[in-house]
Amino acid sequence: MLGKLALSTGALLLATAAHAGQARRADFGAMPDGARVEAITLSNARGFSARILSYGAILQSLMVPDARGRRADVVEGYASLDGYLSRPNYFGSSVGRYANRIGGAHFTLDGRAYTLAKNDGPNSLHGGAAGFDRHLWQVVSLSSGPQASVTLRRTSPDGEEGYPGALSVTATYTLDDKGALSITYRATTDAPTIVNLTGHAYFNLGGEASGRSIMDHRIMIPANAYTPVDATLIPTGEIAPVAGTPFDLRKPTAMGAHIRDGDPQLALARGYDHNWAITRPNADRPTKDQHLMAAIRDPLSGRAMEVWSNQPGLQFYTGNFLDGTIRGKGGKLYRQGDAFCVEPQVFPDTPNKPAFGSARLDPGQTYVHRITYRFSAR
């Protein structure tokens, strides 16, 4: 009896170990000052794996099985650190302090005007010329088990890129045993400031080395409204209904179905590069609750992805400025329309648009943004 019990217990432990996720660290090169960059790989027993870099808290690789079990890397990026240093393009980056654009590279907080770095024409984009994507983060913890995870940390000093307050930030990547990858951003400050963090992965569910466009990917965004933009891609302040426009993606729609229809908004951005109002600003929904932001499916590979978050807006971008001059990990040149981004966040230019709500963070508060990418294949 004891022998059988011991055998059963051993079998259970082996089964548990076989399904446990793994977190492993390796070297990924050196910064110009000699500081080492780490690559942390999270994996599970179902064939999923994610590689995260300590530089930029970047999602460098994400291996996902298709309907036949064939694995492919579904995020664009570089095979070595050199590419991220020389032509970053925000591939897989954690962007901040303020993701997306702030019009005129300025805002006012408590009656004081702040001037930011201009790195997108007259505007500030993704935190400025040296945002969070251009810094080395510290790996503070790794965990293997049912959920494999890594937590990275950095402190943005008071005045960095023009933002007030010292901001302490962590990014935790978690891969579960079902193939869902989550990112949780947390931030605290020692003075009133603004914050808006998100992940900036470029996805192609057919595989980044497939050479295929994402124009036949089908996307659904459950939003009744979006925020139109001006000629510099700053929201005008209007929250406009999507009904009767190419921005009505409430039913699954091919990403390329309307891009060449001649819509003035699509012409300004060379495609989709807009924010959808998933929930209205200052809605009653608690910020701890995640809600569905988008569902995407590649009909050829069968891979599908849902994006969940606790933020009100979703920036959907169709790789409009990829120009065929960047060679990716798999040796393919990345062309216009070869990838899409789905970035949950506070609405763009919220600090200058009171109707959009607030991006304010005060001492004693904790900013928390949870993103989950749920994958399936059929």
mmCIF file of C-alpha atoms in Angstrom:
data_model
loop_
_atom_site.group_PDB
_atom_site.id
_atom_site.type_symbol
_atom_site.label_atom_id
_atom_site.label_comp_id
_atom_site.label_asym_id
_atom_site.label_seq_id
_atom_site.Cartn_x
_atom_site.Cartn_y
_atom_site.Cartn_z
ATOM 1 C CA MET A 1 0.000 0.000 0.000
ATOM 2 C CA LEU A 2 2.801 2.389 0.976
ATOM 3 C CA GLY A 3 4.633 1.437 -2.220
ATOM 4 C CA LYS A 4 1.578 2.256 -4.322
ATOM 5 C CA LEU A 5 1.135 5.546 -2.465
ATOM 6 C CA ALA A 6 4.759 6.476 -3.006
ATOM 7 C CA LEU A 7 4.471 5.547 -6.689
ATOM 8 C CA SER A 8 1.301 7.621 -7.087
ATOM 9 C CA THR A 9 2.881 10.585 -5.300
ATOM 10 C CA GLY A 10 5.967 10.352 -7.490
ATOM 11 C CA ALA A 11 3.845 10.211 -10.644
ATOM 12 C CA LEU A 12 1.917 13.264 -9.476
ATOM 13 C CA LEU A 13 5.123 15.192 -8.818
ATOM 14 C CA LEU A 14 6.473 14.241 -12.261
ATOM 15 C CA ALA A 15 3.222 15.316 -13.924
ATOM 16 C CA THR A 16 3.273 18.613 -12.036
ATOM 17 C CA ALA A 17 6.891 19.237 -13.017
ATOM 18 C CA ALA A 18 6.142 18.389 -16.652
ATOM 19 C CA HIS A 19 3.467 21.081 -16.782
ATOM 20 C CA ALA A 20 5.329 23.690 -14.758
ATOM 21 C CA GLY A 21 6.535 26.822 -16.449
ATOM 22 C CA GLN A 22 10.217 27.645 -16.564
ATOM 23 C CA ALA A 23 12.046 30.966 -16.246
ATOM 24 C CA ARG A 24 15.652 31.025 -17.483
ATOM 25 C CA ARG A 25 18.120 33.880 -17.860
ATOM 26 C CA ALA A 26 20.946 34.338 -20.353
ATOM 27 C CA ASP A 27 23.268 37.044 -21.642
ATOM 28 C CA PHE A 28 22.097 39.235 -24.564
ATOM 29 C CA GLY A 29 25.095 41.493 -25.093
ATOM 30 C CA ALA A 30 26.447 44.711 -23.636
ATOM 31 C CA MET A 31 25.449 48.361 -23.613
ATOM 32 C CA PRO A 32 27.947 50.934 -24.924
ATOM 33 C CA ASP A 33 29.086 51.536 -21.326
ATOM 34 C CA GLY A 34 29.702 47.820 -20.825
ATOM 35 C CA ALA A 35 26.591 47.079 -18.739
ATOM 36 C CA ARG A 36 25.279 43.593 -19.525
ATOM 37 C CA VAL A 37 21.805 43.039 -20.969
ATOM 38 C CA GLU A 38 19.918 39.938 -19.905
ATOM 39 C CA ALA A 39 17.379 37.834 -21.815
ATOM 40 C CA ILE A 40 14.840 35.993 -19.695
ATOM 41 C CA THR A 41 12.919 33.175 -21.369
ATOM 42 C CA LEU A 42 9.560 32.072 -19.957
ATOM 43 C CA SER A 43 8.204 28.773 -21.289
ATOM 44 C CA ASN A 44 5.449 26.243 -20.629
ATOM 45 C CA ALA A 45 4.759 22.619 -21.545
ATOM 46 C CA ARG A 46 2.374 23.548 -24.376
ATOM 47 C CA GLY A 47 5.053 24.984 -26.649
ATOM 48 C CA PHE A 48 4.667 28.656 -25.747
ATOM 49 C CA SER A 49 7.686 30.761 -24.845
ATOM 50 C CA ALA A 50 8.403 34.455 -24.375
ATOM 51 C CA ARG A 51 11.801 36.140 -24.251
ATOM 52 C CA ILE A 52 12.064 39.443 -22.382
ATOM 53 C CA LEU A 53 15.094 41.741 -22.440
ATOM 54 C CA SER A 54 16.277 43.825 -19.512
ATOM 55 C CA TYR A 55 16.920 46.592 -22.053
ATOM 56 C CA GLY A 56 13.643 48.461 -22.527
ATOM 57 C CA ALA A 57 11.711 45.658 -20.762
ATOM 58 C CA ILE A 58 11.298 44.455 -24.359
ATOM 59 C CA LEU A 59 9.272 41.456 -25.512
ATOM 60 C CA GLN A 60 11.891 40.191 -27.958
ATOM 61 C CA SER A 61 10.275 36.873 -28.961
ATOM 62 C CA LEU A 62 6.931 35.117 -28.497
ATOM 63 C CA MET A 63 6.636 31.555 -29.773
ATOM 64 C CA VAL A 64 3.037 30.402 -30.319
ATOM 65 C CA PRO A 65 1.784 27.104 -31.838
ATOM 66 C CA ASP A 66 -0.634 27.215 -34.778
ATOM 67 C CA ALA A 67 -3.628 24.958 -35.407
ATOM 68 C CA ARG A 68 -1.273 22.089 -36.351
ATOM 69 C CA GLY A 69 1.036 22.622 -33.393
ATOM 70 C CA ARG A 70 3.751 24.322 -35.452
ATOM 71 C CA ARG A 71 5.515 27.039 -33.461
ATOM 72 C CA ALA A 72 6.376 30.456 -34.840
ATOM 73 C CA ASP A 73 7.602 33.724 -33.414
ATOM 74 C CA VAL A 74 4.666 36.151 -33.703
ATOM 75 C CA VAL A 75 6.388 39.413 -32.696
ATOM 76 C CA GLU A 76 8.761 41.475 -34.789
ATOM 77 C CA GLY A 77 12.193 42.522 -33.567
ATOM 78 C CA TYR A 78 15.920 41.960 -33.826
ATOM 79 C CA ALA A 79 18.109 38.921 -33.286
ATOM 80 C CA SER A 80 20.775 40.930 -31.421
ATOM 81 C CA LEU A 81 21.043 43.965 -29.176
ATOM 82 C CA ASP A 82 22.629 46.077 -31.922
ATOM 83 C CA GLY A 83 19.325 46.496 -33.747
ATOM 84 C CA TYR A 84 17.478 47.664 -30.649
ATOM 85 C CA LEU A 85 20.210 50.209 -29.952
ATOM 86 C CA SER A 86 20.553 51.565 -33.505
ATOM 87 C CA ARG A 87 16.978 51.391 -34.901
ATOM 88 C CA PRO A 88 14.637 50.673 -32.001
ATOM 89 C CA ASN A 89 11.262 51.476 -33.614
ATOM 90 C CA TYR A 90 9.693 50.534 -30.249
ATOM 91 C CA PHE A 91 9.752 46.834 -31.247
ATOM 92 C CA GLY A 92 8.303 45.017 -28.227
ATOM 93 C CA SER A 93 9.176 47.870 -25.884
ATOM 94 C CA SER A 94 7.642 48.958 -22.624
ATOM 95 C CA VAL A 95 6.908 52.616 -23.403
ATOM 96 C CA GLY A 96 6.522 55.528 -20.990
ATOM 97 C CA ARG A 97 6.328 57.717 -19.084
ATOM 98 C CA TYR A 98 3.475 58.550 -21.384
ATOM 99 C CA ALA A 99 2.631 56.093 -24.143
ATOM 100 C CA ASN A 100 1.373 57.612 -27.390
ATOM 101 C CA ARG A 101 1.422 61.338 -28.150
ATOM 102 C CA ILE A 102 1.228 64.522 -26.124
ATOM 103 C CA GLY A 103 0.351 67.471 -28.349
ATOM 104 C CA GLY A 104 2.859 70.301 -28.578
ATOM 105 C CA ALA A 105 5.142 68.369 -26.196
ATOM 106 C CA HIS A 106 3.729 70.233 -23.217
ATOM 107 C CA PHE A 107 1.108 69.966 -20.494
ATOM 108 C CA THR A 108 0.045 71.795 -17.343
ATOM 109 C CA LEU A 109 -0.290 70.217 -13.897
ATOM 110 C CA ASP A 110 -1.439 72.133 -10.831
ATOM 111 C CA GLY A 111 -0.965 75.386 -12.716
ATOM 112 C CA ARG A 112 2.628 74.686 -13.681
ATOM 113 C CA ALA A 113 3.639 74.239 -17.320
ATOM 114 C CA TYR A 114 5.942 71.366 -18.292
ATOM 115 C CA THR A 115 7.864 71.138 -21.558
ATOM 116 C CA LEU A 116 8.715 67.700 -22.928
ATOM 117 C CA ALA A 117 11.141 66.469 -25.560
ATOM 118 C CA LYS A 118 9.819 66.796 -29.120
ATOM 119 C CA ASN A 119 10.512 63.567 -30.976
ATOM 120 C CA ASP A 120 7.485 63.356 -33.314
ATOM 121 C CA GLY A 121 7.279 66.621 -35.202
ATOM 122 C CA PRO A 122 5.875 69.171 -32.749
ATOM 123 C CA ASN A 123 4.752 66.447 -30.336
ATOM 124 C CA SER A 124 6.189 64.109 -27.725
ATOM 125 C CA LEU A 125 5.809 60.401 -28.518
ATOM 126 C CA HIS A 126 6.145 57.417 -26.156
ATOM 127 C CA GLY A 127 7.955 59.316 -23.427
ATOM 128 C CA GLY A 128 10.324 61.385 -25.555
ATOM 129 C CA ALA A 129 13.713 60.990 -27.165
ATOM 130 C CA ALA A 130 14.951 58.678 -24.405
ATOM 131 C CA GLY A 131 11.833 57.071 -23.018
ATOM 132 C CA PHE A 132 11.585 53.870 -21.018
ATOM 133 C CA ASP A 133 12.360 51.845 -24.156
ATOM 134 C CA ARG A 134 15.906 53.319 -24.244
ATOM 135 C CA HIS A 135 16.950 52.368 -20.712
ATOM 136 C CA LEU A 136 18.368 49.312 -18.988
ATOM 137 C CA TRP A 137 15.980 47.840 -16.412
ATOM 138 C CA GLN A 138 16.989 45.731 -13.422
ATOM 139 C CA VAL A 139 15.829 42.117 -13.176
ATOM 140 C CA VAL A 140 14.534 41.837 -9.613
ATOM 141 C CA SER A 141 12.882 38.391 -9.557
ATOM 142 C CA LEU A 142 12.252 35.239 -11.594
ATOM 143 C CA SER A 143 9.773 32.491 -10.830
ATOM 144 C CA SER A 144 9.176 29.015 -12.261
ATOM 145 C CA GLY A 145 6.045 26.979 -11.547
ATOM 146 C CA PRO A 146 2.458 26.881 -12.852
ATOM 147 C CA GLN A 147 3.096 30.466 -13.947
ATOM 148 C CA ALA A 148 6.562 31.468 -15.086
ATOM 149 C CA SER A 149 7.333 35.138 -14.508
ATOM 150 C CA VAL A 150 9.968 37.844 -14.397
ATOM 151 C CA THR A 151 9.810 41.282 -12.786
ATOM 152 C CA LEU A 152 11.950 44.186 -13.973
ATOM 153 C CA ARG A 153 12.352 47.598 -12.362
ATOM 154 C CA ARG A 154 13.662 51.067 -13.087
ATOM 155 C CA THR A 155 13.377 54.511 -11.510
ATOM 156 C CA SER A 156 12.822 57.480 -13.764
ATOM 157 C CA PRO A 157 14.392 60.507 -12.018
ATOM 158 C CA ASP A 158 12.577 63.775 -11.478
ATOM 159 C CA GLY A 159 12.799 65.850 -14.653
ATOM 160 C CA GLU A 160 13.633 62.971 -17.013
ATOM 161 C CA GLU A 161 12.411 63.994 -20.480
ATOM 162 C CA GLY A 162 10.671 66.926 -18.754
ATOM 163 C CA TYR A 163 8.328 64.920 -16.508
ATOM 164 C CA PRO A 164 7.935 65.893 -12.838
ATOM 165 C CA GLY A 165 8.542 63.549 -9.920
ATOM 166 C CA ALA A 166 10.751 60.500 -9.484
ATOM 167 C CA LEU A 167 8.747 57.555 -10.821
ATOM 168 C CA SER A 168 9.471 54.015 -9.609
ATOM 169 C CA VAL A 169 8.210 51.428 -12.109
ATOM 170 C CA THR A 170 8.007 47.643 -12.313
ATOM 171 C CA ALA A 171 7.035 45.473 -15.275
ATOM 172 C CA THR A 172 6.053 41.863 -14.565
ATOM 173 C CA TYR A 173 5.727 39.407 -17.452
ATOM 174 C CA THR A 174 3.844 36.177 -16.677
ATOM 175 C CA LEU A 175 3.262 33.143 -18.918
ATOM 176 C CA ASP A 176 0.636 30.701 -17.666
ATOM 177 C CA ASP A 177 0.169 27.016 -18.465
ATOM 178 C CA LYS A 178 -2.571 27.761 -21.027
ATOM 179 C CA GLY A 179 -0.515 30.126 -23.181
ATOM 180 C CA ALA A 180 -1.679 33.508 -21.904
ATOM 181 C CA LEU A 181 1.032 36.155 -21.598
ATOM 182 C CA SER A 182 0.373 38.992 -19.151
ATOM 183 C CA ILE A 183 2.203 42.232 -18.446
ATOM 184 C CA THR A 184 1.525 44.157 -15.248
ATOM 185 C CA TYR A 185 2.937 47.653 -14.925
ATOM 186 C CA ARG A 186 3.031 49.323 -11.520
ATOM 187 C CA ALA A 187 4.279 52.814 -10.709
ATOM 188 C CA THR A 188 4.582 55.128 -7.723
ATOM 189 C CA THR A 189 5.779 58.720 -7.548
ATOM 190 C CA ASP A 190 7.203 61.146 -5.003
ATOM 191 C CA ALA A 191 5.475 64.160 -6.591
ATOM 192 C CA PRO A 192 2.329 64.739 -8.699
ATOM 193 C CA THR A 193 2.957 63.578 -12.262
ATOM 194 C CA ILE A 194 1.317 61.884 -15.229
ATOM 195 C CA VAL A 195 1.814 58.277 -16.283
ATOM 196 C CA ASN A 196 0.587 56.020 -19.079
ATOM 197 C CA LEU A 197 2.530 52.786 -19.665
ATOM 198 C CA THR A 198 1.918 50.063 -22.233
ATOM 199 C CA GLY A 199 3.514 47.302 -24.263
ATOM 200 C CA HIS A 200 4.418 48.070 -27.868
ATOM 201 C CA ALA A 201 4.775 44.652 -29.487
ATOM 202 C CA TYR A 202 4.435 44.412 -33.278
ATOM 203 C CA PHE A 203 2.421 41.253 -33.980
ATOM 204 C CA ASN A 204 2.046 39.062 -37.050
ATOM 205 C CA LEU A 205 0.077 35.934 -36.144
ATOM 206 C CA GLY A 206 1.325 34.239 -39.291
ATOM 207 C CA GLY A 207 4.884 34.561 -37.966
ATOM 208 C CA GLU A 208 7.328 37.465 -38.148
ATOM 209 C CA ALA A 209 9.431 35.545 -40.673
ATOM 210 C CA SER A 210 6.481 34.423 -42.793
ATOM 211 C CA GLY A 211 6.837 37.278 -45.291
ATOM 212 C CA ARG A 212 3.062 37.701 -45.143
ATOM 213 C CA SER A 213 1.154 40.933 -44.671
ATOM 214 C CA ILE A 214 -1.349 41.276 -41.815
ATOM 215 C CA MET A 215 -3.962 42.785 -44.133
ATOM 216 C CA ASP A 216 -5.984 39.537 -44.141
ATOM 217 C CA HIS A 217 -5.908 39.240 -40.328
ATOM 218 C CA ARG A 218 -9.407 39.767 -38.977
ATOM 219 C CA ILE A 219 -9.849 42.128 -36.049
ATOM 220 C CA MET A 220 -12.743 42.940 -33.744
ATOM 221 C CA ILE A 221 -12.640 45.959 -31.429
ATOM 222 C CA PRO A 222 -15.719 46.235 -29.166
ATOM 223 C CA ALA A 223 -15.898 50.037 -29.210
ATOM 224 C CA ASN A 224 -18.733 52.338 -30.244
ATOM 225 C CA ALA A 225 -16.456 55.371 -30.577
ATOM 226 C CA TYR A 226 -12.935 56.485 -31.463
ATOM 227 C CA THR A 227 -10.897 59.697 -31.245
ATOM 228 C CA PRO A 228 -10.237 61.379 -34.626
ATOM 229 C CA VAL A 229 -6.853 63.054 -35.110
ATOM 230 C CA ASP A 230 -5.390 66.162 -36.716
ATOM 231 C CA ALA A 231 -2.590 66.315 -39.280
ATOM 232 C CA THR A 232 0.042 65.555 -36.605
ATOM 233 C CA LEU A 233 -1.986 62.586 -35.277
ATOM 234 C CA ILE A 234 -3.057 64.374 -32.086
ATOM 235 C CA PRO A 235 -6.706 63.744 -31.122
ATOM 236 C CA THR A 236 -8.954 66.693 -31.946
ATOM 237 C CA GLY A 237 -10.844 66.223 -28.672
ATOM 238 C CA GLU A 238 -13.889 64.659 -30.301
ATOM 239 C CA ILE A 239 -15.080 61.217 -29.262
ATOM 240 C CA ALA A 240 -16.802 60.216 -32.496
ATOM 241 C CA PRO A 241 -19.138 57.288 -33.216
ATOM 242 C CA VAL A 242 -17.646 54.512 -35.340
ATOM 243 C CA ALA A 243 -20.956 53.653 -37.015
ATOM 244 C CA GLY A 244 -20.813 54.118 -40.779
ATOM 245 C CA THR A 245 -17.022 54.618 -40.824
ATOM 246 C CA PRO A 246 -13.992 52.386 -41.479
ATOM 247 C CA PHE A 247 -13.470 52.507 -37.698
ATOM 248 C CA ASP A 248 -16.493 50.329 -37.055
ATOM 249 C CA LEU A 249 -14.696 47.097 -36.170
ATOM 250 C CA ARG A 250 -17.362 45.745 -33.852
ATOM 251 C CA LYS A 251 -17.629 42.700 -36.122
ATOM 252 C CA PRO A 252 -14.543 40.775 -37.330
ATOM 253 C CA THR A 253 -13.105 42.723 -40.269
ATOM 254 C CA ALA A 254 -10.015 42.203 -42.405
ATOM 255 C CA MET A 255 -7.387 44.768 -41.378
ATOM 256 C CA GLY A 256 -6.911 45.793 -44.993
ATOM 257 C CA ALA A 257 -10.598 45.974 -45.901
ATOM 258 C CA HIS A 258 -10.863 49.788 -45.772
ATOM 259 C CA ILE A 259 -7.306 51.096 -45.646
ATOM 260 C CA ARG A 260 -7.388 52.209 -49.298
ATOM 261 C CA ASP A 261 -10.973 53.502 -49.277
ATOM 262 C CA GLY A 262 -9.835 57.136 -49.233
ATOM 263 C CA ASP A 263 -11.107 57.959 -45.746
ATOM 264 C CA PRO A 264 -9.451 61.256 -44.664
ATOM 265 C CA GLN A 265 -8.540 59.902 -41.224
ATOM 266 C CA LEU A 266 -6.863 56.833 -42.714
ATOM 267 C CA ALA A 267 -5.043 59.038 -45.223
ATOM 268 C CA LEU A 268 -3.566 61.169 -42.413
ATOM 269 C CA ALA A 269 -2.108 58.130 -40.663
ATOM 270 C CA ARG A 270 -1.371 56.032 -43.828
ATOM 271 C CA GLY A 271 -3.658 53.405 -42.306
ATOM 272 C CA TYR A 272 -4.964 52.778 -38.829
ATOM 273 C CA ASP A 273 -3.089 54.611 -36.059
ATOM 274 C CA HIS A 274 -5.962 55.679 -33.838
ATOM 275 C CA ASN A 275 -7.394 55.273 -30.370
ATOM 276 C CA TRP A 276 -10.672 53.429 -29.787
ATOM 277 C CA ALA A 277 -12.783 54.323 -26.742
ATOM 278 C CA ILE A 278 -13.355 50.893 -25.245
ATOM 279 C CA THR A 279 -14.811 52.501 -22.125
ATOM 280 C CA ARG A 280 -15.532 56.174 -21.646
ATOM 281 C CA PRO A 281 -13.187 58.238 -19.483
ATOM 282 C CA ASN A 282 -14.052 58.227 -15.788
ATOM 283 C CA ALA A 283 -16.430 55.311 -16.271
ATOM 284 C CA ASP A 284 -17.718 53.508 -13.203
ATOM 285 C CA ARG A 285 -15.780 50.342 -14.063
ATOM 286 C CA PRO A 286 -13.116 49.757 -11.385
ATOM 287 C CA THR A 287 -9.644 50.099 -12.861
ATOM 288 C CA LYS A 288 -8.680 46.713 -11.397
ATOM 289 C CA ASP A 289 -11.075 44.935 -13.772
ATOM 290 C CA GLN A 290 -9.869 43.780 -17.167
ATOM 291 C CA HIS A 291 -12.163 43.955 -20.177
ATOM 292 C CA LEU A 292 -11.838 42.731 -23.748
ATOM 293 C CA MET A 293 -10.015 45.262 -25.927
ATOM 294 C CA ALA A 294 -9.638 43.355 -29.204
ATOM 295 C CA ALA A 295 -9.807 39.915 -30.808
ATOM 296 C CA ILE A 296 -7.603 39.078 -33.815
ATOM 297 C CA ARG A 297 -7.362 35.955 -35.952
ATOM 298 C CA ASP A 298 -5.077 34.908 -38.787
ATOM 299 C CA PRO A 299 -7.209 32.720 -41.073
ATOM 300 C CA LEU A 300 -4.234 30.912 -42.635
ATOM 301 C CA SER A 301 -2.383 29.742 -39.510
ATOM 302 C CA GLY A 302 -5.496 29.579 -37.347
ATOM 303 C CA ARG A 303 -3.765 31.527 -34.573
ATOM 304 C CA ALA A 304 -6.030 33.845 -32.625
ATOM 305 C CA MET A 305 -5.338 36.401 -29.918
ATOM 306 C CA GLU A 306 -7.505 38.287 -27.467
ATOM 307 C CA VAL A 307 -6.243 41.429 -25.747
ATOM 308 C CA TRP A 308 -7.571 42.257 -22.276
ATOM 309 C CA SER A 309 -6.757 45.303 -20.141
ATOM 310 C CA ASN A 310 -8.074 47.584 -17.411
ATOM 311 C CA GLN A 311 -7.463 50.776 -19.440
ATOM 312 C CA PRO A 312 -10.096 52.848 -21.309
ATOM 313 C CA GLY A 313 -8.430 53.164 -24.718
ATOM 314 C CA LEU A 314 -6.836 50.966 -27.368
ATOM 315 C CA GLN A 315 -4.404 52.259 -29.975
ATOM 316 C CA PHE A 316 -4.598 50.087 -33.094
ATOM 317 C CA TYR A 317 -1.727 50.556 -35.556
ATOM 318 C CA THR A 318 -1.149 48.724 -38.825
ATOM 319 C CA GLY A 319 2.616 49.140 -39.240
ATOM 320 C CA ASN A 320 2.168 52.109 -41.566
ATOM 321 C CA PHE A 321 5.731 53.399 -41.246
ATOM 322 C CA LEU A 322 7.583 50.121 -41.749
ATOM 323 C CA ASP A 323 9.419 50.765 -45.005
ATOM 324 C CA GLY A 324 11.230 47.580 -45.983
ATOM 325 C CA THR A 325 14.625 48.753 -44.705
ATOM 326 C CA ILE A 326 14.618 46.763 -41.449
ATOM 327 C CA ARG A 327 15.686 43.116 -41.486
ATOM 328 C CA GLY A 328 14.053 41.116 -38.722
ATOM 329 C CA LYS A 329 15.046 38.075 -36.653
ATOM 330 C CA GLY A 330 14.021 35.603 -39.331
ATOM 331 C CA GLY A 331 15.862 37.418 -42.137
ATOM 332 C CA LYS A 332 12.788 39.022 -43.717
ATOM 333 C CA LEU A 333 12.482 42.730 -44.463
ATOM 334 C CA TYR A 334 9.633 44.377 -42.560
ATOM 335 C CA ARG A 335 7.369 46.231 -44.980
ATOM 336 C CA GLN A 336 4.389 48.534 -44.546
ATOM 337 C CA GLY A 337 1.484 46.467 -43.240
ATOM 338 C CA ASP A 338 3.622 43.526 -42.104
ATOM 339 C CA ALA A 339 2.631 43.884 -38.434
ATOM 340 C CA PHE A 340 0.012 45.405 -36.171
ATOM 341 C CA CYS A 341 0.131 46.895 -32.678
ATOM 342 C CA VAL A 342 -2.706 46.825 -30.157
ATOM 343 C CA GLU A 343 -1.760 49.098 -27.259
ATOM 344 C CA PRO A 344 -4.138 49.458 -24.284
ATOM 345 C CA GLN A 345 -3.708 52.834 -22.607
ATOM 346 C CA VAL A 346 -5.145 56.114 -21.425
ATOM 347 C CA PHE A 347 -6.347 58.187 -24.392
ATOM 348 C CA PRO A 348 -3.602 60.076 -26.294
ATOM 349 C CA ASP A 349 -3.038 63.695 -25.173
ATOM 350 C CA THR A 350 -5.239 63.202 -22.109
ATOM 351 C CA PRO A 351 -3.207 65.740 -20.057
ATOM 352 C CA ASN A 352 -4.338 68.424 -22.530
ATOM 353 C CA LYS A 353 -7.888 67.099 -23.035
ATOM 354 C CA PRO A 354 -9.887 67.264 -19.757
ATOM 355 C CA ALA A 355 -12.831 65.508 -21.447
ATOM 356 C CA PHE A 356 -10.596 62.446 -21.876
ATOM 357 C CA GLY A 357 -10.296 61.904 -18.114
ATOM 358 C CA SER A 358 -7.028 61.955 -16.208
ATOM 359 C CA ALA A 359 -3.537 60.467 -16.380
ATOM 360 C CA ARG A 360 -2.526 61.946 -13.032
ATOM 361 C CA LEU A 361 -0.634 60.012 -10.352
ATOM 362 C CA ASP A 362 -0.075 61.414 -6.866
ATOM 363 C CA PRO A 363 2.220 60.347 -4.032
ATOM 364 C CA GLY A 364 0.615 57.563 -2.008
ATOM 365 C CA GLN A 365 -1.185 56.154 -5.051
ATOM 366 C CA THR A 366 -0.147 53.164 -7.177
ATOM 367 C CA TYR A 367 -0.688 53.112 -10.914
ATOM 368 C CA VAL A 368 -1.542 49.589 -12.106
ATOM 369 C CA HIS A 369 -1.992 48.545 -15.720
ATOM 370 C CA ARG A 370 -2.684 44.893 -16.497
ATOM 371 C CA ILE A 371 -2.516 43.569 -20.073
ATOM 372 C CA THR A 372 -3.255 39.955 -21.026
ATOM 373 C CA TYR A 373 -2.718 38.380 -24.461
ATOM 374 C CA ARG A 374 -4.708 35.143 -24.679
ATOM 375 C CA PHE A 375 -3.789 32.834 -27.561
ATOM 376 C CA SER A 376 -5.630 29.975 -29.176
ATOM 377 C CA ALA A 377 -5.576 28.146 -32.509
ATOM 378 C CA ARG A 378 -8.206 26.383 -34.593
#
